[in-house]
Short mmCIF file of C-alpha atoms in Angstrom, two decimals:
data_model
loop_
_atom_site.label_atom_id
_atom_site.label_comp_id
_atom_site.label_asym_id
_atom_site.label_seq_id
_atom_site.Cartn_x
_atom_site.Cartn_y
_atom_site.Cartn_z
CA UNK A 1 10.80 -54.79 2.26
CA UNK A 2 10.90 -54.52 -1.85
CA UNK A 3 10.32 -51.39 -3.94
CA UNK A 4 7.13 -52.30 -4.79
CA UNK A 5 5.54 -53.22 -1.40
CA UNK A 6 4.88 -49.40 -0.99
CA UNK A 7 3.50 -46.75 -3.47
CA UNK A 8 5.57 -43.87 -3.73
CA UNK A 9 5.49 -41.07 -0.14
CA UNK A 10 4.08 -44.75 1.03
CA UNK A 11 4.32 -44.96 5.33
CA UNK A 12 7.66 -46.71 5.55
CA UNK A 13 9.23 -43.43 3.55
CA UNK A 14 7.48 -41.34 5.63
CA UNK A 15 8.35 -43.08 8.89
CA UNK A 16 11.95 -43.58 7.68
CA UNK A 17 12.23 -39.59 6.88
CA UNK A 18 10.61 -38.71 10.00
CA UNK A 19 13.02 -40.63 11.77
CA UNK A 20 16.57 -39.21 10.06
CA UNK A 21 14.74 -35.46 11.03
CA UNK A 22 14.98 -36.44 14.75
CA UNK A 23 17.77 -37.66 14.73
CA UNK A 24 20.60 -37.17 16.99
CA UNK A 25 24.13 -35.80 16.18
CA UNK A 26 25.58 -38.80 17.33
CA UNK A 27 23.17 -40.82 15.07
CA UNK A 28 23.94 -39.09 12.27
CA UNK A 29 21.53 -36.69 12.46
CA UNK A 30 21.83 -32.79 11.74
CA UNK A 31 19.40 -31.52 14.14
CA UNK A 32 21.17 -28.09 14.69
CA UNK A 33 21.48 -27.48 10.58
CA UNK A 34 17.66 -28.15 10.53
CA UNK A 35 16.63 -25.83 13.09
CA UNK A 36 19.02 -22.91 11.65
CA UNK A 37 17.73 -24.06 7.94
CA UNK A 38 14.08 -23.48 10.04
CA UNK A 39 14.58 -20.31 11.60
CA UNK A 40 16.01 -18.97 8.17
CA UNK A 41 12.73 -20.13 6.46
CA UNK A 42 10.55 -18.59 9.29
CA UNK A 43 12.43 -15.20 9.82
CA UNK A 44 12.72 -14.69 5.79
CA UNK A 45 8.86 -15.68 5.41
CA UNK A 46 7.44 -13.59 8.49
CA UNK A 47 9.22 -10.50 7.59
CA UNK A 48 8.20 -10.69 4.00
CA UNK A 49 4.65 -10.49 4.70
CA UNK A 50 5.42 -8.18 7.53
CA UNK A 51 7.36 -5.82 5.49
CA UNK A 52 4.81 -5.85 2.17
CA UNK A 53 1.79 -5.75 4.60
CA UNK A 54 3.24 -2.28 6.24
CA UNK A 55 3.86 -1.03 2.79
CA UNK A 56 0.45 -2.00 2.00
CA UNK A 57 -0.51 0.15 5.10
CA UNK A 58 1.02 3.21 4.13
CA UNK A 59 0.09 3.17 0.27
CA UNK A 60 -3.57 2.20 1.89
CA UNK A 61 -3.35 5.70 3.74
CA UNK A 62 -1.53 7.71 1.66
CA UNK A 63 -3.91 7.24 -1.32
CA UNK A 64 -6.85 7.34 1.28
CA UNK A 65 -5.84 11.06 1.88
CA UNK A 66 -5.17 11.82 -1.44
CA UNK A 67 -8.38 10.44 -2.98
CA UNK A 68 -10.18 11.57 0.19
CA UNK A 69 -9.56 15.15 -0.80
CA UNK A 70 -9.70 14.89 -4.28
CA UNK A 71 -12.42 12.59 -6.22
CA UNK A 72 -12.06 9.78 -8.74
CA UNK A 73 -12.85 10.78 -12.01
CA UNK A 74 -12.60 14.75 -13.78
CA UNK A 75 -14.39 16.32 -16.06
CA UNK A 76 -12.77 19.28 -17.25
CA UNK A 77 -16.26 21.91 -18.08
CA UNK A 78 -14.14 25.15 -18.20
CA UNK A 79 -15.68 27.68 -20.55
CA UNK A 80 -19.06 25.60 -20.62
CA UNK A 81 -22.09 26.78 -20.04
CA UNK A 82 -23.27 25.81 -15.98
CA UNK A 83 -27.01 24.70 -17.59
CA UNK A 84 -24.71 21.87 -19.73
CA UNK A 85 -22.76 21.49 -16.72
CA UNK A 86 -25.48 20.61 -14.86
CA UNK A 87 -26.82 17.95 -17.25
CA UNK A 88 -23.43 16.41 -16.76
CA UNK A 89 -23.68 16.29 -13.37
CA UNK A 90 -27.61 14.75 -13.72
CA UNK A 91 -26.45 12.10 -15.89
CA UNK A 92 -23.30 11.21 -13.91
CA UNK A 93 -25.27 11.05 -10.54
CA UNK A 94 -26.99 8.21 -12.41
CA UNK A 95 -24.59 5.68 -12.93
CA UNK A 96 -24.34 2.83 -10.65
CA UNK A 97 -21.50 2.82 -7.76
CA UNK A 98 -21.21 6.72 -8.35
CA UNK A 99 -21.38 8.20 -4.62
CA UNK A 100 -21.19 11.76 -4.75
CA UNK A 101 -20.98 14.31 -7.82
CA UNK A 102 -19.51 17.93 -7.28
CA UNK A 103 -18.51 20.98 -8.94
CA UNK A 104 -15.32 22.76 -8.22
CA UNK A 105 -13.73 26.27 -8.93
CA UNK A 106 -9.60 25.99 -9.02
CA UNK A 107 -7.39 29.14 -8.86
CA UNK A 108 -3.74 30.31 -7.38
CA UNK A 109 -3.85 33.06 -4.93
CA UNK A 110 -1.07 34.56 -3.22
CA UNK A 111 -2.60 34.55 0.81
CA UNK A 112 -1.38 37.33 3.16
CA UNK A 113 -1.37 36.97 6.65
CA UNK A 114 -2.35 39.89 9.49
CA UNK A 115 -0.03 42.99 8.82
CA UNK A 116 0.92 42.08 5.76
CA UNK A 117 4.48 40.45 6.61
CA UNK A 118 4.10 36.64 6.42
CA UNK A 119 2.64 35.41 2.76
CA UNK A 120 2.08 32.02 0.87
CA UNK A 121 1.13 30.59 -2.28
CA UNK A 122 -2.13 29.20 -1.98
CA UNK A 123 -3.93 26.45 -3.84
CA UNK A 124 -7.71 28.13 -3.54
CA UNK A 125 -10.66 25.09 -4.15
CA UNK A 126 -14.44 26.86 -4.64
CA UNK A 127 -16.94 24.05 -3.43
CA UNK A 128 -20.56 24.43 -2.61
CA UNK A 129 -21.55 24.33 1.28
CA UNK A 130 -22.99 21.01 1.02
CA UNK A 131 -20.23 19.66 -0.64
CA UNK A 132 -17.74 20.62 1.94
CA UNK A 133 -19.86 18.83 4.98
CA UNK A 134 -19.12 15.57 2.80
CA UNK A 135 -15.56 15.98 2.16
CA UNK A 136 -14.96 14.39 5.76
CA UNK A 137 -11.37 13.85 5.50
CA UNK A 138 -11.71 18.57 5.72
CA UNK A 139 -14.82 18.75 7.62
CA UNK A 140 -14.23 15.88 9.98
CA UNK A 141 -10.61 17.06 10.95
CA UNK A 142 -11.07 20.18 11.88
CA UNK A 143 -8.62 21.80 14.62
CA UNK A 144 -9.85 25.20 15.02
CA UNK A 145 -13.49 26.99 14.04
CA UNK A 146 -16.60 25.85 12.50
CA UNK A 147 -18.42 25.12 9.35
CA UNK A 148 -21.22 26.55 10.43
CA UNK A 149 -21.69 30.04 8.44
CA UNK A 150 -19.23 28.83 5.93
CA UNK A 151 -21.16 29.43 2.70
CA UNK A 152 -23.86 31.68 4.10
CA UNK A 153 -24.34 34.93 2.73
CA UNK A 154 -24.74 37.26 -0.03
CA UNK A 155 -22.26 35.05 -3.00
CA UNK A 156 -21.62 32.65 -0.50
CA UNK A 157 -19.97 35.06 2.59
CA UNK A 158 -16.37 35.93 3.02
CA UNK A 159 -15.28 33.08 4.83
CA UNK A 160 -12.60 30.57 3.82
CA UNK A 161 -11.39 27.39 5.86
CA UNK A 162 -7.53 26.91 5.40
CA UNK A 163 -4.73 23.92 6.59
CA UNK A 164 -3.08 24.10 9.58
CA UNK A 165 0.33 24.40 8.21
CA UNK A 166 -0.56 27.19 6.36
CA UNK A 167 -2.42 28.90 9.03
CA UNK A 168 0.50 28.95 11.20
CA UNK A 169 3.06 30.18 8.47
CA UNK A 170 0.91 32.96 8.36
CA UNK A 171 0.11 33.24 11.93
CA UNK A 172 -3.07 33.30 11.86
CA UNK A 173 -6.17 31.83 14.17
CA UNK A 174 -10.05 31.08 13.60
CA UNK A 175 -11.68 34.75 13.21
CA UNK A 176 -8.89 36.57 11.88
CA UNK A 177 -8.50 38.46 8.28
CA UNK A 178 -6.63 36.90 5.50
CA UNK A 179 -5.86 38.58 1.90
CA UNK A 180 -6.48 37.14 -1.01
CA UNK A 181 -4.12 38.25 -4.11
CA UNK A 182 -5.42 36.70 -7.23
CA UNK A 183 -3.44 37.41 -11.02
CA UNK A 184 -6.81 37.60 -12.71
CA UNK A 185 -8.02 40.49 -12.23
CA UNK A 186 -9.68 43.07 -14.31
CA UNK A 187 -8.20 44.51 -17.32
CA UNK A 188 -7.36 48.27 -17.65
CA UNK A 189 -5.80 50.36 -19.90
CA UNK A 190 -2.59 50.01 -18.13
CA UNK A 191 -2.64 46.39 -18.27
CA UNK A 192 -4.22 43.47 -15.67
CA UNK A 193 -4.82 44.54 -12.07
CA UNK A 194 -4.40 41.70 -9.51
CA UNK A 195 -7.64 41.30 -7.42
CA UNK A 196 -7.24 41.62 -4.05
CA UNK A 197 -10.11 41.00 -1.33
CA UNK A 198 -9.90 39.91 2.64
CA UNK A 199 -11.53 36.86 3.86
CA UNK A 200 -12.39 35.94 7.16
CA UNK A 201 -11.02 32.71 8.68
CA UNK A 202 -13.89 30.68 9.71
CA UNK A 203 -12.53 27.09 9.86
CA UNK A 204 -9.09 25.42 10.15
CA UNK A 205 -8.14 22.00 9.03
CA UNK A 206 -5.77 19.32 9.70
CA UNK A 207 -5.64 16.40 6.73
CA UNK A 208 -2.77 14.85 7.85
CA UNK A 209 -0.24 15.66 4.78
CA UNK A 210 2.01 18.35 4.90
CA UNK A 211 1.32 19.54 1.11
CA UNK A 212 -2.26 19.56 1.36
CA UNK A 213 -1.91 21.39 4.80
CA UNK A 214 0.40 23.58 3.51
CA UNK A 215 -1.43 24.95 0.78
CA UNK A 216 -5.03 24.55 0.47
CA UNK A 217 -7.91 26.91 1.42
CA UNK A 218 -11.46 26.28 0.46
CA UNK A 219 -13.88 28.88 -0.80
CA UNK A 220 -17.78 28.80 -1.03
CA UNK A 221 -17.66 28.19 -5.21
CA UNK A 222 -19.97 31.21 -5.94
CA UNK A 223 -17.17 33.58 -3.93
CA UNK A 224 -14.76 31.58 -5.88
CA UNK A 225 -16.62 32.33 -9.55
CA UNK A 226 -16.71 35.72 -8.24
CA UNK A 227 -12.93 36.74 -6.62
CA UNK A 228 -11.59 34.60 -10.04
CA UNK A 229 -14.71 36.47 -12.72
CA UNK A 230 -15.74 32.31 -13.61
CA UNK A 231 -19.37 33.71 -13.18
CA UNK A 232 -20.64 31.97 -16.12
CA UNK A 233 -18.99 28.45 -15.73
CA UNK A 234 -16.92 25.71 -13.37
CA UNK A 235 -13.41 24.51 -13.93
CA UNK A 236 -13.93 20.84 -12.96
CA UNK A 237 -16.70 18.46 -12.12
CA UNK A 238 -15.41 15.31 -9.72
CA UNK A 239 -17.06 12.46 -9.35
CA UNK A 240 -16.65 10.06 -6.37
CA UNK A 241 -17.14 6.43 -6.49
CA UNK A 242 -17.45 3.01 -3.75
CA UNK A 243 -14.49 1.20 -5.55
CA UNK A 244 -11.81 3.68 -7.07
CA UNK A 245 -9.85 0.82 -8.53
CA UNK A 246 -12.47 0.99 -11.10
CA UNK A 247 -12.19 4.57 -11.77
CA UNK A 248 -10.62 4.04 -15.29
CA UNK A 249 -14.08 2.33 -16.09
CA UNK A 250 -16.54 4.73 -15.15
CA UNK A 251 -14.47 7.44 -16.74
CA UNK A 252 -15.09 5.88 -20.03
CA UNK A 253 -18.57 5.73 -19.43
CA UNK A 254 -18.76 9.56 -18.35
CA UNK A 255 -16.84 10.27 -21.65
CA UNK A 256 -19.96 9.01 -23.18
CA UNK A 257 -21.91 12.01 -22.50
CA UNK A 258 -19.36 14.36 -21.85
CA UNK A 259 -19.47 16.19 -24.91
CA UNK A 260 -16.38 15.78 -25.82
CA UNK A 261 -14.62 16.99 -22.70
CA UNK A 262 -11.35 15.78 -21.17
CA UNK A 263 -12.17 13.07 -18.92
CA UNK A 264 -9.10 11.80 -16.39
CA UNK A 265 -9.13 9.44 -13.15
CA UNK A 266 -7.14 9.86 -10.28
CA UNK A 267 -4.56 7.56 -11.45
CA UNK A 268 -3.15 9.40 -14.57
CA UNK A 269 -4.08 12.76 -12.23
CA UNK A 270 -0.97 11.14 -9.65
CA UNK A 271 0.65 9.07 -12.12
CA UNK A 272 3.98 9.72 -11.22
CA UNK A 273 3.13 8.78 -8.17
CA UNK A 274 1.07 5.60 -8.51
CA UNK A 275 4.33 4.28 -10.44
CA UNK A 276 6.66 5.23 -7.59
CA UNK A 277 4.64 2.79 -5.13
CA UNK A 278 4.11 0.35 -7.54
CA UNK A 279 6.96 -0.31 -8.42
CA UNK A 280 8.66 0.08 -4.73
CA UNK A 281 6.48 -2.27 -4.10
CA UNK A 282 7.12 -4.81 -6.61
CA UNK A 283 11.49 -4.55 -5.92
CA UNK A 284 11.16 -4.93 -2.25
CA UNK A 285 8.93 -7.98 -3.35
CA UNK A 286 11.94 -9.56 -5.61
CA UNK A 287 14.64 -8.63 -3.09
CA UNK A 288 12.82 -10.22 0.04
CA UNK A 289 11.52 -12.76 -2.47
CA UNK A 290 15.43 -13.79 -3.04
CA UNK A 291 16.11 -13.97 0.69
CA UNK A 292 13.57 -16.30 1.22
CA UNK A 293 15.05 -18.64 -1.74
CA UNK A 294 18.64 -17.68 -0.20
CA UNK A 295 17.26 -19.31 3.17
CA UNK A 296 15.42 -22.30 1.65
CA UNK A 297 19.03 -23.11 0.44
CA UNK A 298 20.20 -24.01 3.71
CA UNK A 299 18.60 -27.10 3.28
CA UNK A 300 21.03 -27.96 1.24
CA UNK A 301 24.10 -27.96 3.32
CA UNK A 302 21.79 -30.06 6.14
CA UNK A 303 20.71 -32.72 3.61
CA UNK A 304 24.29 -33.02 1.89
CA UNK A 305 25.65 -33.74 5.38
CA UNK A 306 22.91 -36.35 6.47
CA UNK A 307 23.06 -38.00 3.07
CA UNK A 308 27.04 -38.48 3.92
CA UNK A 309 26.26 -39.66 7.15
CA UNK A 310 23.49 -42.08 6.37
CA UNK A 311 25.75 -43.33 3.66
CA UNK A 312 25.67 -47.11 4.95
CA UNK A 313 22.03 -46.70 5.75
CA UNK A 314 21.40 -46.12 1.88
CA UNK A 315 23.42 -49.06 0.83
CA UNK A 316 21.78 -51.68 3.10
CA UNK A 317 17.88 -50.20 1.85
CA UNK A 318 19.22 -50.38 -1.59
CA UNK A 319 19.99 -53.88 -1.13
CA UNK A 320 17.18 -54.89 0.61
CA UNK A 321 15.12 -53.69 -2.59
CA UNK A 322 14.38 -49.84 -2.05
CA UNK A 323 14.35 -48.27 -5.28
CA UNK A 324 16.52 -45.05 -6.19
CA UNK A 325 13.44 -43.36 -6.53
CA UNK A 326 12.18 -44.18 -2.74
CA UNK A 327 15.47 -43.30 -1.73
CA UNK A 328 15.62 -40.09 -2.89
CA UNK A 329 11.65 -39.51 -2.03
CA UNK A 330 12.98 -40.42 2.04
CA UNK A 331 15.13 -37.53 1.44
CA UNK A 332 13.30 -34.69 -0.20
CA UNK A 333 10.33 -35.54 2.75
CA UNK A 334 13.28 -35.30 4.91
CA UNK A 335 14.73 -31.85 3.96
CA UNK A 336 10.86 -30.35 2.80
CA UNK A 337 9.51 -30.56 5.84
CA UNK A 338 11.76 -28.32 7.37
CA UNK A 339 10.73 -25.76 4.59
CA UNK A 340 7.08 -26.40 4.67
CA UNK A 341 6.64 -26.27 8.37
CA UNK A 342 8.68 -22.81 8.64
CA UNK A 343 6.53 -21.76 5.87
CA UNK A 344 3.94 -22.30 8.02
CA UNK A 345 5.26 -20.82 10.79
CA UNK A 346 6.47 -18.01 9.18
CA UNK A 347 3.31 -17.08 7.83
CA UNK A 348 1.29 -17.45 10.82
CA UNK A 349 3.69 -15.09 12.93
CA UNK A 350 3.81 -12.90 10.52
CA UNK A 351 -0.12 -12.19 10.11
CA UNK A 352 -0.46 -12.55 13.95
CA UNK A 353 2.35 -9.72 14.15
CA UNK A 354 0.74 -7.55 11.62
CA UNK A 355 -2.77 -7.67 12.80
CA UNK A 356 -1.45 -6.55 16.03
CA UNK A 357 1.14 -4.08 14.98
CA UNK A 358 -1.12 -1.22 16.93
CA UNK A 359 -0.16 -3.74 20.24
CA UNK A 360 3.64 -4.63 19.70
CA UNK A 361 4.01 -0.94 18.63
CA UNK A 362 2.95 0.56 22.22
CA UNK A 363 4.80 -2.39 24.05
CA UNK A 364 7.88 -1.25 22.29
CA UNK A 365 7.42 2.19 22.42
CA UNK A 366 6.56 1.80 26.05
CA UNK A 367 10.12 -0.09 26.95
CA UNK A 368 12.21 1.59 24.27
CA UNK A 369 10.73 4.92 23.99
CA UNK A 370 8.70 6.75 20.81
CA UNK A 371 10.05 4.69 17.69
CA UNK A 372 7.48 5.96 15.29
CA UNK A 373 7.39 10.03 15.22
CA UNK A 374 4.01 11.08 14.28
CA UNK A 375 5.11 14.86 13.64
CA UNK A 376 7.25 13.31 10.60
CA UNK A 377 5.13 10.73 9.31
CA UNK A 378 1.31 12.32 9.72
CA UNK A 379 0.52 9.00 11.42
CA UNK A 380 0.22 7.93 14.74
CA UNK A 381 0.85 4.06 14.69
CA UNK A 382 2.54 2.11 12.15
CA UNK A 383 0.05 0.97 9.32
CA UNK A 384 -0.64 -2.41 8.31
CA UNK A 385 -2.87 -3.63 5.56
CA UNK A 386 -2.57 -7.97 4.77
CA UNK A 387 -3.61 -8.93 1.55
CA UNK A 388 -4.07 -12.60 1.73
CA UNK A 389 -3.16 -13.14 -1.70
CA UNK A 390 0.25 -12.09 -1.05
CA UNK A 391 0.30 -14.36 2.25
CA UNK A 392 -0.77 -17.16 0.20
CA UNK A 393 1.56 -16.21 -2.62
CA UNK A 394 4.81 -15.72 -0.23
CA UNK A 395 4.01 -18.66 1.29
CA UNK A 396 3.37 -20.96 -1.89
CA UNK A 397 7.53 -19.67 -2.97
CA UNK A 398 8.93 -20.27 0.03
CA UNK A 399 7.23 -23.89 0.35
CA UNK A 400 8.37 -23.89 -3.93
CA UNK A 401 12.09 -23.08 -2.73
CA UNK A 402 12.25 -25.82 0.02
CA UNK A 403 11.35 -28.57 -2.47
CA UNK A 404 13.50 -27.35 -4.86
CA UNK A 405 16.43 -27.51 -2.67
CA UNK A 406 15.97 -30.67 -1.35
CA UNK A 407 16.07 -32.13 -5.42
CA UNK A 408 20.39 -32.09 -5.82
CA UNK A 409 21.13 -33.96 -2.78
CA UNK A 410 18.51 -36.10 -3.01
CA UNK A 411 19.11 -37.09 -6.35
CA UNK A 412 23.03 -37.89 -5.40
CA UNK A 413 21.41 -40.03 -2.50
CA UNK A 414 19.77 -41.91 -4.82
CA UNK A 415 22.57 -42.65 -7.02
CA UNK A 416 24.69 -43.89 -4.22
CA UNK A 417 26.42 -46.99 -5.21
CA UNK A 418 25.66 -49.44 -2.57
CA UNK A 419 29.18 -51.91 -3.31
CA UNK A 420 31.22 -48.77 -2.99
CA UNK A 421 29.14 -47.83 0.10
CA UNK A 422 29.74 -50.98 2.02
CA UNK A 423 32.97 -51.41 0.67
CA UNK A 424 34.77 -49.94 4.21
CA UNK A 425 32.13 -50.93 6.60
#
């Protein structure tokens, strides 16, 4: 055998790797270090895509709600005439990937339950009829009434749909009387009377998140320019759109025609927020990131204790003509395969876990008991979103790591002295 009867990761340093991985303790071998440097590789790897694929999950849902009530991009038209309004609205409709266009009617009431002792602030949203039935995350989660005379009647009717949290704080059900207390009311002599007017509670809904619950109640927008005296104009016009990612785009081209108006997405409308998860996101990525490294370096103490024990072994190769580069080749195969093939691992079980999270979640639930309270976090199983990206990323660092950390004691391998070696045998 010489050095250059073989081109480098040739068979014989594959075979001759292959062969100090299997082997036995009393070979010199370190079998057990390898399959604890393993497991480290595949438990580190598994729950990093498990952990940022459930975080995925909830920021999935969470901004699902949020966005599901409220649109994509704003137009603020307060104080504009509706006809200009409306050509806003034409010309928005128009633009490719916009899905739905509607006007809205904002205002703060202060809502008073049946005898007058339980009250709330109120977050009051006027929106045509027609827009409601598409706002499915309100119309499609409804928990007690109807839509279905919502919006009817002489300035739209009196009736109002409201969340369920709020309902109950005020104790009240589907048909009952609710009173509105708006500031702006009409101006007197005396100063500004609040407007006060009962509504009739036609619809209640359920959205899933406690402040939206809480605190909204939606209005038929030409009560809503009435009860707040907005007869002549809107507050906001949304637009909603197939991609929101790409909401920063179309409000530039909205801007376009806006008239000068302020135009906003829903990012810098939750900014504060948006920067919260992103940047959770991105320090639970370093931290499990660094455990994955911290288990690729238990390669290390496995490699440093075969290349002590496979001392001799080195000398007779190097004197049969292996090169200090094959040598230390045989042992970064050696100690990298451990890495790559927990990688591997690793990243299978981990998808495989989180595309069945709904299934491991009702096994464990079903031994251990309820694990994942739905009254606390709006959600009845445990959301998981995989990004492959991220799977291929996590899985590219961890393989990274495991060559990296087979480099130091393969490089002292190869610069074993072979006389000093042999010297004792």
């Amino acid at each position: 055998m010489t050095a250059g009867g073989a081109g480098p990761f040739g068979m014989w340093e594959r075979t001759l790797a292959a062969r100090y991985l299997r082997a036995r303790r009393e070979d010199g071998g370190v079998a057990l270090i390898s399959l604890i440097s393993f497991i480290g590789i595949f438990l580190a790897v598994a729950v990093l895509i498990i952990v940022m694929s459930v975080m995925n999950g909830f920021r999935a849902e969470l901004l699902g709600r949020i966005l599901g009530v409220n649109g994509h991009v704003f137009v603020d038209v307060r104080n504009m005439p509706i006809p200009e309004a409306r050509a806003i609205v034409a010309k928005a409709k128009a633009l490719p990937g916009v899905t739905d266009v509607m006007a809205k009617i904002d205002g703060q009431v202060m809502a008073v339950g049946q005898g007058g002792n339980l009250a709330r602030g109120a977050v009051v949203t006027g929106l045509a009829a027609s827009d409601l039935s598409k706002l499915k995350i309100v119309s499609g989660n409804l928990v007690g009434g109807n839509l279905k005379t919502w919006g009817t009647g002489e300035y739209g009717g009196d009736e109002i749909a409201m969340g369920s949290r709020l309902a109950e704080a005020l104790g009240v059900l589907p048909g009952d009387s609710v009173q509105l207390i708006s500031p702006q009311g009409a101006s007197t002599p005396f100063g500004t009377t609040p407007r006060i007017k009962d509504y009739t509670v036609s619809a209640i809904f359920d959205i899933g998140m406690s402040e939206y619950d809480a605190t909204f109640i939606y209005m038929p927008i030409e009560q809503a320019q009435l009860f707040f005296s907005k007869e002549t104009s809107w507050d906001t016009i949304e637009l909603r759109m197939q991609d929101p990612d790409k909401a920063d785009l179309l409000a530039l081209e909205v801007a376009k025609f806006s008239q000068n108006r302020y135009v906003t997405d829903w990012r810098q409308q939750s900014e504060s927020l948006v920067s919260a998860l992103q940047i959770e996101r991105n320090v639970m990525r370093l931290i499990l990131m660094l455990i994955v490294a911290i288990a690729a370096m238990n390669i290390i103490s496995g490699l440093v204790m075969l290349v002590k024990n496979k001392g001799r072994d080195i000398a007779i190769l190097r004197t049969m003509g292996a090169s200090r580069a094959s040598i230390m080749r045989v042992f970064m195969m050696s100690g990298a395969s451990v890495g790559i093939l927990a990688t591997m691992a690793g990243a299978i079980g981990g998808t495989l876990f989180c595309l069945n999270i709904g299934t491991i979640q009702k096994v464990v639930e079903f031994v251990f008991g309820p694990v994942f309270n739905a009254d606390i976090y709006f959600l009845s199983q445990i959301p998981a979103k995989v990004e492959w990206h991220e799977v291929i990323t996590t899985a590219l660092f961890a393989a990274i790591a495991s060559v990296v950390a087979t480099l130091p004691p393969s490089w002292r391998a190869s610069k074993l002295d072979p006389v000093e070696a042999l010297r004792y045998e």
